[in-house]
Every structure is written in structure tokens, then in C-alpha cells.
CSV table of C-alpha atoms in Angstrom, one decimal:
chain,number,residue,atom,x,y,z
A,7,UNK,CA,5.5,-37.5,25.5
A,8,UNK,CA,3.1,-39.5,27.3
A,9,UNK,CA,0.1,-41.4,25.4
A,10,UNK,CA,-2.7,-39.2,27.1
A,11,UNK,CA,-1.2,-36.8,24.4
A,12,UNK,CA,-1.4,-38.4,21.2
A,13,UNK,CA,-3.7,-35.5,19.7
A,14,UNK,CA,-0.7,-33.6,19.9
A,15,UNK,CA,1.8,-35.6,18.6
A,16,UNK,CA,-0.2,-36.8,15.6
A,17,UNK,CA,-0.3,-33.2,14.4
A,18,UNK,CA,3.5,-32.7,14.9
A,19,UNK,CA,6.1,-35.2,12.6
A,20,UNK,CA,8.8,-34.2,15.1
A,21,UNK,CA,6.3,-35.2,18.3
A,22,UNK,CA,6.0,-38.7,19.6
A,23,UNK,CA,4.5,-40.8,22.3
A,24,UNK,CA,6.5,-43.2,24.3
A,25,UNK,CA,4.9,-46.0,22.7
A,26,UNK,CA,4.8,-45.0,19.3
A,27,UNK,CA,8.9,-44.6,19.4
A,28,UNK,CA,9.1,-47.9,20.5
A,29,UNK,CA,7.2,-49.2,18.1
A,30,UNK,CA,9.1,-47.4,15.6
A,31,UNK,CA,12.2,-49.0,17.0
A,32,UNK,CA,10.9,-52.3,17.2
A,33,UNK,CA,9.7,-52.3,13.6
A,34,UNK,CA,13.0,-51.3,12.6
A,35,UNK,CA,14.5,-54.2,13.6
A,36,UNK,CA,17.6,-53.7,11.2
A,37,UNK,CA,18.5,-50.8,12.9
A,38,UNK,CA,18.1,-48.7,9.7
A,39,UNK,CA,16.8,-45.4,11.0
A,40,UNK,CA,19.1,-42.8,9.6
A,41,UNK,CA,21.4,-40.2,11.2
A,42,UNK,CA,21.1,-39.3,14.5
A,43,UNK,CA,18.6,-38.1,17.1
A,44,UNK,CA,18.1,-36.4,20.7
A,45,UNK,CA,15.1,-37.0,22.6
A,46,UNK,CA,13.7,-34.2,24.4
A,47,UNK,CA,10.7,-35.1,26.9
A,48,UNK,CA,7.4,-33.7,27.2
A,49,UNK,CA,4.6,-33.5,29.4
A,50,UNK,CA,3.2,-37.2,30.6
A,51,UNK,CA,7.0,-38.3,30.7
A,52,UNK,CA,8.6,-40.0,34.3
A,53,UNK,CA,11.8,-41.5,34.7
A,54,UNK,CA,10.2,-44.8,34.5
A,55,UNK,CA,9.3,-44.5,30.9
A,56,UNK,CA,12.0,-42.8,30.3
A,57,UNK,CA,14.1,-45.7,31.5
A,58,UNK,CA,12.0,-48.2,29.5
A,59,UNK,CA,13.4,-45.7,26.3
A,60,UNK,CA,17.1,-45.9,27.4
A,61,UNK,CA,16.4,-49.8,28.0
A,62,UNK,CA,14.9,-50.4,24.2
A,63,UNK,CA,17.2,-48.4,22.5
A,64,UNK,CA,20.4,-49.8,24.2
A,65,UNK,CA,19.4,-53.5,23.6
A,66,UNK,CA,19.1,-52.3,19.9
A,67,UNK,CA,22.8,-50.7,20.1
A,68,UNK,CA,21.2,-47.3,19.2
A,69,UNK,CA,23.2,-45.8,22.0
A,70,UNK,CA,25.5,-44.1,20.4
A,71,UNK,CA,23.2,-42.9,17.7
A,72,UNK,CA,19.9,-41.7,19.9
A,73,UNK,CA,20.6,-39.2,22.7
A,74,UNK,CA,18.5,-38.7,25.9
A,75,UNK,CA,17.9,-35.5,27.6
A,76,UNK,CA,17.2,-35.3,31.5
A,77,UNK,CA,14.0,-36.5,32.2
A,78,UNK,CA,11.2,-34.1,33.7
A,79,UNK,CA,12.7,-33.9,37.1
A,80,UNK,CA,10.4,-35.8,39.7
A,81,UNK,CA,7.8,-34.0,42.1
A,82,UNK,CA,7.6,-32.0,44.7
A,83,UNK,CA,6.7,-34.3,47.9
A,84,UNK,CA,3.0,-34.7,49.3
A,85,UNK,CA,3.3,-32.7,52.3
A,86,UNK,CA,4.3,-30.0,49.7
A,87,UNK,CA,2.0,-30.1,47.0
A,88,UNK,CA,-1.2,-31.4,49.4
A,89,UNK,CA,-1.6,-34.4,46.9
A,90,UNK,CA,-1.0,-37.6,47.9
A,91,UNK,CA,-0.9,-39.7,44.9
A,92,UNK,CA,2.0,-38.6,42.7
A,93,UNK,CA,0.4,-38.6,39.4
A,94,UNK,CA,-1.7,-36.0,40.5
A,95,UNK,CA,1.1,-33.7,41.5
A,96,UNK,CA,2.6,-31.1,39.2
A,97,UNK,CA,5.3,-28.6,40.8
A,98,UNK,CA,8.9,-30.0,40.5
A,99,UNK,CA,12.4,-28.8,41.2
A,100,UNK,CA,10.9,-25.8,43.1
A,101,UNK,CA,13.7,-23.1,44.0
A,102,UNK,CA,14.3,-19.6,44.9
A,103,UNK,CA,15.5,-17.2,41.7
A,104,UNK,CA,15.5,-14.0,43.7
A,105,UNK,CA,14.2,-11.9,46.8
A,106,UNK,CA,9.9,-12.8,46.9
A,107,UNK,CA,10.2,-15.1,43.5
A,108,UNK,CA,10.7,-18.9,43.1
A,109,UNK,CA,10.0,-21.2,39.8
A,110,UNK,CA,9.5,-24.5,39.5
A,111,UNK,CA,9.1,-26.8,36.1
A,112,UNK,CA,5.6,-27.9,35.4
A,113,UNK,CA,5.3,-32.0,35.6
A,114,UNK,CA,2.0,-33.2,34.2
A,115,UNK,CA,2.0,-37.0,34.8
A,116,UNK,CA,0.0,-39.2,31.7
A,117,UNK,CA,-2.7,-40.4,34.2
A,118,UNK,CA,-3.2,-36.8,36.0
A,119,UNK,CA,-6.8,-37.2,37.6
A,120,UNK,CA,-7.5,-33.8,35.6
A,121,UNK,CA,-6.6,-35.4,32.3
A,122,UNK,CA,-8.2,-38.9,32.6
A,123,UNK,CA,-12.0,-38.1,31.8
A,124,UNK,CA,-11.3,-35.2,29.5
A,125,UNK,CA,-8.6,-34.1,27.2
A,126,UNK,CA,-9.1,-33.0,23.4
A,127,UNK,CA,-7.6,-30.9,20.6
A,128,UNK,CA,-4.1,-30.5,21.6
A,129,UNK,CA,-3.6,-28.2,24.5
A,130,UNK,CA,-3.3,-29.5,27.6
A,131,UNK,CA,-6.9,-28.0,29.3
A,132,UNK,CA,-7.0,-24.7,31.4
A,133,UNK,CA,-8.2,-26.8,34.9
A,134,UNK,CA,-4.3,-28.0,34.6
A,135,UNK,CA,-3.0,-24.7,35.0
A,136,UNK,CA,-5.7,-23.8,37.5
A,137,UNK,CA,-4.4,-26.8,39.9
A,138,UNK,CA,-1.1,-25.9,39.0
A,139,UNK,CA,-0.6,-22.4,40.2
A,140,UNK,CA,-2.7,-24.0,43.2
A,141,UNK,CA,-0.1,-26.4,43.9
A,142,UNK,CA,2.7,-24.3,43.6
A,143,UNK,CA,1.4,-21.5,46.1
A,144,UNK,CA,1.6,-24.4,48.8
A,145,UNK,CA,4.6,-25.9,47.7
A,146,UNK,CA,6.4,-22.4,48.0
A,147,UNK,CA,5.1,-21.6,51.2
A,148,UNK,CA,5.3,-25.2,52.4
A,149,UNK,CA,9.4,-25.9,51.4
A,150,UNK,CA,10.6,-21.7,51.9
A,151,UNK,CA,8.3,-19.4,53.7
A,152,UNK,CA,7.0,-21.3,56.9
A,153,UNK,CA,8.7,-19.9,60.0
A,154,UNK,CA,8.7,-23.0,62.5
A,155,UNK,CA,7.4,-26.8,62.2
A,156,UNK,CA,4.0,-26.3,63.0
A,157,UNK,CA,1.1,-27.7,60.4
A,158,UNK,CA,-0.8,-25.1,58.7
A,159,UNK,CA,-4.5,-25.0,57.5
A,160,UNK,CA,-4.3,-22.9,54.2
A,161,UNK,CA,-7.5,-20.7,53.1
A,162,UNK,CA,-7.8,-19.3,49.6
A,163,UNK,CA,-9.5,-15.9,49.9
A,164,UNK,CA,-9.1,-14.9,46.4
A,165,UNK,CA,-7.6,-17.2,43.0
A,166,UNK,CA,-8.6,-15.4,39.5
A,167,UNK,CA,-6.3,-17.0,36.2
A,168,UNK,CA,-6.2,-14.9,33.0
A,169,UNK,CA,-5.5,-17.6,30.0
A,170,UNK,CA,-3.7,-15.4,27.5
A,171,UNK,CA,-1.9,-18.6,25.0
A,172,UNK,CA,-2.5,-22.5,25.0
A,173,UNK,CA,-0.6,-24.8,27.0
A,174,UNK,CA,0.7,-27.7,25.6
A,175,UNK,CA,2.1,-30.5,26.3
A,176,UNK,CA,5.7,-29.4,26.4
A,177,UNK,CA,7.9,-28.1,28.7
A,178,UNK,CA,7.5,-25.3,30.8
A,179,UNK,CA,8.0,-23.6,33.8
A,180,UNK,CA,6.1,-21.4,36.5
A,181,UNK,CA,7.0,-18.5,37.9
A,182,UNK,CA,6.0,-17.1,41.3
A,183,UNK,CA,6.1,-13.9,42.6
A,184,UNK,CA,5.3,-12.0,46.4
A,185,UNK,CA,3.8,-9.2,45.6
A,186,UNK,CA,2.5,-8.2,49.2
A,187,UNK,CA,2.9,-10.1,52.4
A,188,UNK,CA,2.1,-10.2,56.3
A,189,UNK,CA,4.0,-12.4,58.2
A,190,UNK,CA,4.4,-10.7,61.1
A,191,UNK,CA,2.1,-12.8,63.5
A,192,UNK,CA,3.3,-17.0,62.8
A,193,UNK,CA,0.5,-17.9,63.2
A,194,UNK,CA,-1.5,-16.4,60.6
A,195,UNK,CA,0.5,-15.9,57.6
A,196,UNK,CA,-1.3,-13.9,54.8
A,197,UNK,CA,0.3,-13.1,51.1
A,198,UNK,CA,-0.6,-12.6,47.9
A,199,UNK,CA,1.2,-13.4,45.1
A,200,UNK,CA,0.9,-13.7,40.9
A,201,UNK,CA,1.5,-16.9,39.2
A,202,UNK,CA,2.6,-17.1,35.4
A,203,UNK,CA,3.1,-20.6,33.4
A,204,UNK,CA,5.4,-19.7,31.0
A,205,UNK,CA,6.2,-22.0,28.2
A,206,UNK,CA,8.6,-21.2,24.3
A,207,UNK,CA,8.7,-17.9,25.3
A,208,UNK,CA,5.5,-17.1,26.0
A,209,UNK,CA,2.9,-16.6,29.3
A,210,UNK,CA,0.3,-19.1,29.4
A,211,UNK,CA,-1.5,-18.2,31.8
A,212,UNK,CA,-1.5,-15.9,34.9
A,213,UNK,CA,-3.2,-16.7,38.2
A,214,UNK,CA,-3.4,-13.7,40.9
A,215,UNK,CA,-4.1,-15.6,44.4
A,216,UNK,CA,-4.8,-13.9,48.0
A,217,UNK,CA,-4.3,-16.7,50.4
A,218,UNK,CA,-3.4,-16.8,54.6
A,219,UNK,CA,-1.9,-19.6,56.3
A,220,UNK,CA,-3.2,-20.4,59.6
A,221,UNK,CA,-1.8,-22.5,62.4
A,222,UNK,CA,-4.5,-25.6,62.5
A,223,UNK,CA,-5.5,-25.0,65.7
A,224,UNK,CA,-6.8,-21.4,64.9
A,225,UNK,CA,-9.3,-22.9,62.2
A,226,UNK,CA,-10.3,-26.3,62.8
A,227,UNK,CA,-12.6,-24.8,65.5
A,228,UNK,CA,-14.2,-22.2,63.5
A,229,UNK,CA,-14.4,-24.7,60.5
A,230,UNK,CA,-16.0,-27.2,63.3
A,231,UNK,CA,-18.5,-24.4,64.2
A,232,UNK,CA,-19.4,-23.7,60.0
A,233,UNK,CA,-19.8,-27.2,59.3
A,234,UNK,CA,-22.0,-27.7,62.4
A,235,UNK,CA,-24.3,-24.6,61.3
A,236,UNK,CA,-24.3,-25.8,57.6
A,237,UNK,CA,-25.6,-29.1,58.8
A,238,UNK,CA,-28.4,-27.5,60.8
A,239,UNK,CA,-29.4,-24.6,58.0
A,240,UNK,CA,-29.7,-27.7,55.4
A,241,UNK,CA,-31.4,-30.1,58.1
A,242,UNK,CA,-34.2,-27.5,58.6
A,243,UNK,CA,-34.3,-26.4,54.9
A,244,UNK,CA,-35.4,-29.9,53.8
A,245,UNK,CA,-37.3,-30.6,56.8
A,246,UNK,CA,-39.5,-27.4,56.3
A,247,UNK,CA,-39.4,-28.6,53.0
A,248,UNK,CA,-41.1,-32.4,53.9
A,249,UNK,CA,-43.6,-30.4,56.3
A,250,UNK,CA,-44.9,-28.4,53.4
A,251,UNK,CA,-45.6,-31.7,51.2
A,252,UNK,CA,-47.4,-32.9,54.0
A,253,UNK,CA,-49.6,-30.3,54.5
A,254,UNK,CA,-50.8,-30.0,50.7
């Protein structure tokens, strides 16, 4: 797993970072390590490092004795996920399972913005799944449920999560489900839908969002017209506020 995680895999004999294996490998420089092994990757794992793995152990000749498993599959694309820098994105491989339901695996990069300035014990933190079930209500909507080309403004109306086991930094996958939808006028398209991270058998967490997809013409006026009036209600605020210093 990646080294953001190293809480984790200190607690865990069978758990390593990417650079403690390689500095296993490199210390055993004889090639001694016994038997053999498969390496299964967990969260804060790209192809890139796992490359560098396949690179180390093959110019040790430990090919035929240490196996790799697919790497975490790579992300969902920016238009999708509505994150432009790819460590920040965490939906990949989205697809369809059934009528209304999609899943997707959860990819948490090692240098995730939400992990950078806080990460302890050795869960990965609740704000991870939060963004996640975020990211994959757009990326569903986004890849399967638009009906024409046309750029959408999405609104959140309601998001509530329910945290029922820890997450950590392991595989796992999210499943999303319809549960009621309105898509009868394109260009306001309203659902809402349940979320669950699921992970060794187990829900994580479950994230119930009402949400409406608007054609961006239909709301950047009215947000135009909000932002205008906030401006104004905060303008007069403070400058009521500077009138009654003067005055005392």
C-alpha cells in the first residue's frame, strides 16, 4: 500500500508499504527470502509504483518467485469525477451491474488532498468516503444517465452518510443504487439514490443523496442573481457595522 498508510501496515506482519518491500528486497541482496509470494495492492497504490515493484523484483530474478496482482485500475476521467488533478480522484472502473445500480472500485491515491494534512490510527478517515460517494453520484450520472451532450450544473439538495464499520486501506468497492428518479424534462434531471462502500464483506458506510442535474444555462443565472444579493446583504452588514463604531 502506499506510504500515507504506514500506521496500517505496521500493525499488520502481512501489510507493507511500497517502500518498505523494496527495502526488504534490497537488503536481501542474496535473494534469500523464502518460498513464494503474491502481492495484492492496496489503497495509495497506481500503476506507476506498481511498475517500480515489477521493475525491482525482476532485476533481482524474483519473477518467478513473487507474483503481482492487477493494479487498482486507474480513474475515472475529470469530466467525470469533477476533479481535475488525479490524485484527488477516487471512482474507477465504473459499470452498470443491473437496471438503476452501478459499482465502481474505490482508488484512494497516497497524496489525496483529503489525506495530506490528516490521517491517524489506521482507517482511512470518514471525509474519504464522504468525497467518495460524492464523486461517484457524478461519475454515474456523468458516463450513463445524461441523455444528450449538453454540460450540466449539478446541485446537491440533500447528502447524509451513516458510518457503520471503518474503512481501511484495502480494497473495496461502491455500490450505487436509483431509488427514485425524474428524468422526464432533459433539462432538469432530479434522482435520488443510496451509496454503500463495501469492503471484506462488510458496509462501510452508507450515503443517501437527493441531487438534480440542470442544463448550465438554467442555473448560472439564478446563481448570478444569489451571489449578487449575497454580495450586497454582506456589503451592508459590515457597513452598518463601521457606521455604528463611528457613532460610539
Amino acid at each position: 500500500m502506499g506510504n500515507r498508510f504506514s500506521g496500517f501496515s505496521a500493525a499488520h506482519p502481512g501489510v507493507l508499504t511500497v517502500s518498505e518491500f523494496i527495502r526488504r528486497l534490497r537488503n536481501d541482496a542474496n535473494g534469500t527470502a523464502p518460498g513464494h509470494l503474491t502481492l495484492q495492492p492496496g489503497q495509495g497504490i497506481g500503476e506507476s509504483q506498481w511498475d517500480l515493484l515489477r521493475i525491482e523484483i525482476a532485476e533481482r530474478g524474483l519473477a518467478h518467485r513473487i507474483h503481482l496482482m492487477p493494479a487498482i485500475p486507474a480513474p475515472a476521467a475529470r469530466h467525470e469525477t469533477h476533479k481535475h488533478v488525479e490524485a484527488n480522484r477516487l471512482i474507477a472502473r465504473p459499470r452498470q451491474t443491473g437496471p438503476g445500480r452501478y459499482r465502481a472500485d474505490l482508488r484512494v491515491h497516497n497524496d489525496n488532498e483529503l489525506l495530506i494534512d490528516h490521517q491517524t490510527g489506521q482507517h482511512v478517515q470518514g471525509m474519504v468516503a464522504v468525497e467518495a460517494a460524492r464523486q461517484m453520484f457524478l461519475t454515474v450520472t456523468e458516463r450513463f444517465l445524461l441523455p444528450d451532450e449538453r454540460k450540466r450544473y449539478f446541485v446537491i439538495n440533500s447528502m447524509g452518510t451513516e458510518f457503520e464499520n471503518f474503512l481501511f486501506p484495502l480494497a473495496a468497492e461502491i455500490d450505487y443504487l436509483i431509488t427514485e428518479s425524474d428524468t422526464a424534462n432533459p433539462d432538469r434531471l432530479a434522482f435520488t439514490v443510496e451509496i454503500a462502500i463495501e469492503q471484506a464483506g462488510r458496509r462501510c458506510t452508507l450515503t443517501s443523496v437527493r441531487f438534480t442535474a440542470f442544463e448550465n444555462r438554467l442555473i448560472e443565472s439564478k446563481e448570478q442573481r444569489r451571489a449578487e444579493q449575497a454580495v450586497a446583504a454582506v456589503v451592508a452588514q459590515h457597513g452598518g457595522a463601521l457606521a455604528d463604531a463611528a457613532v460610539h
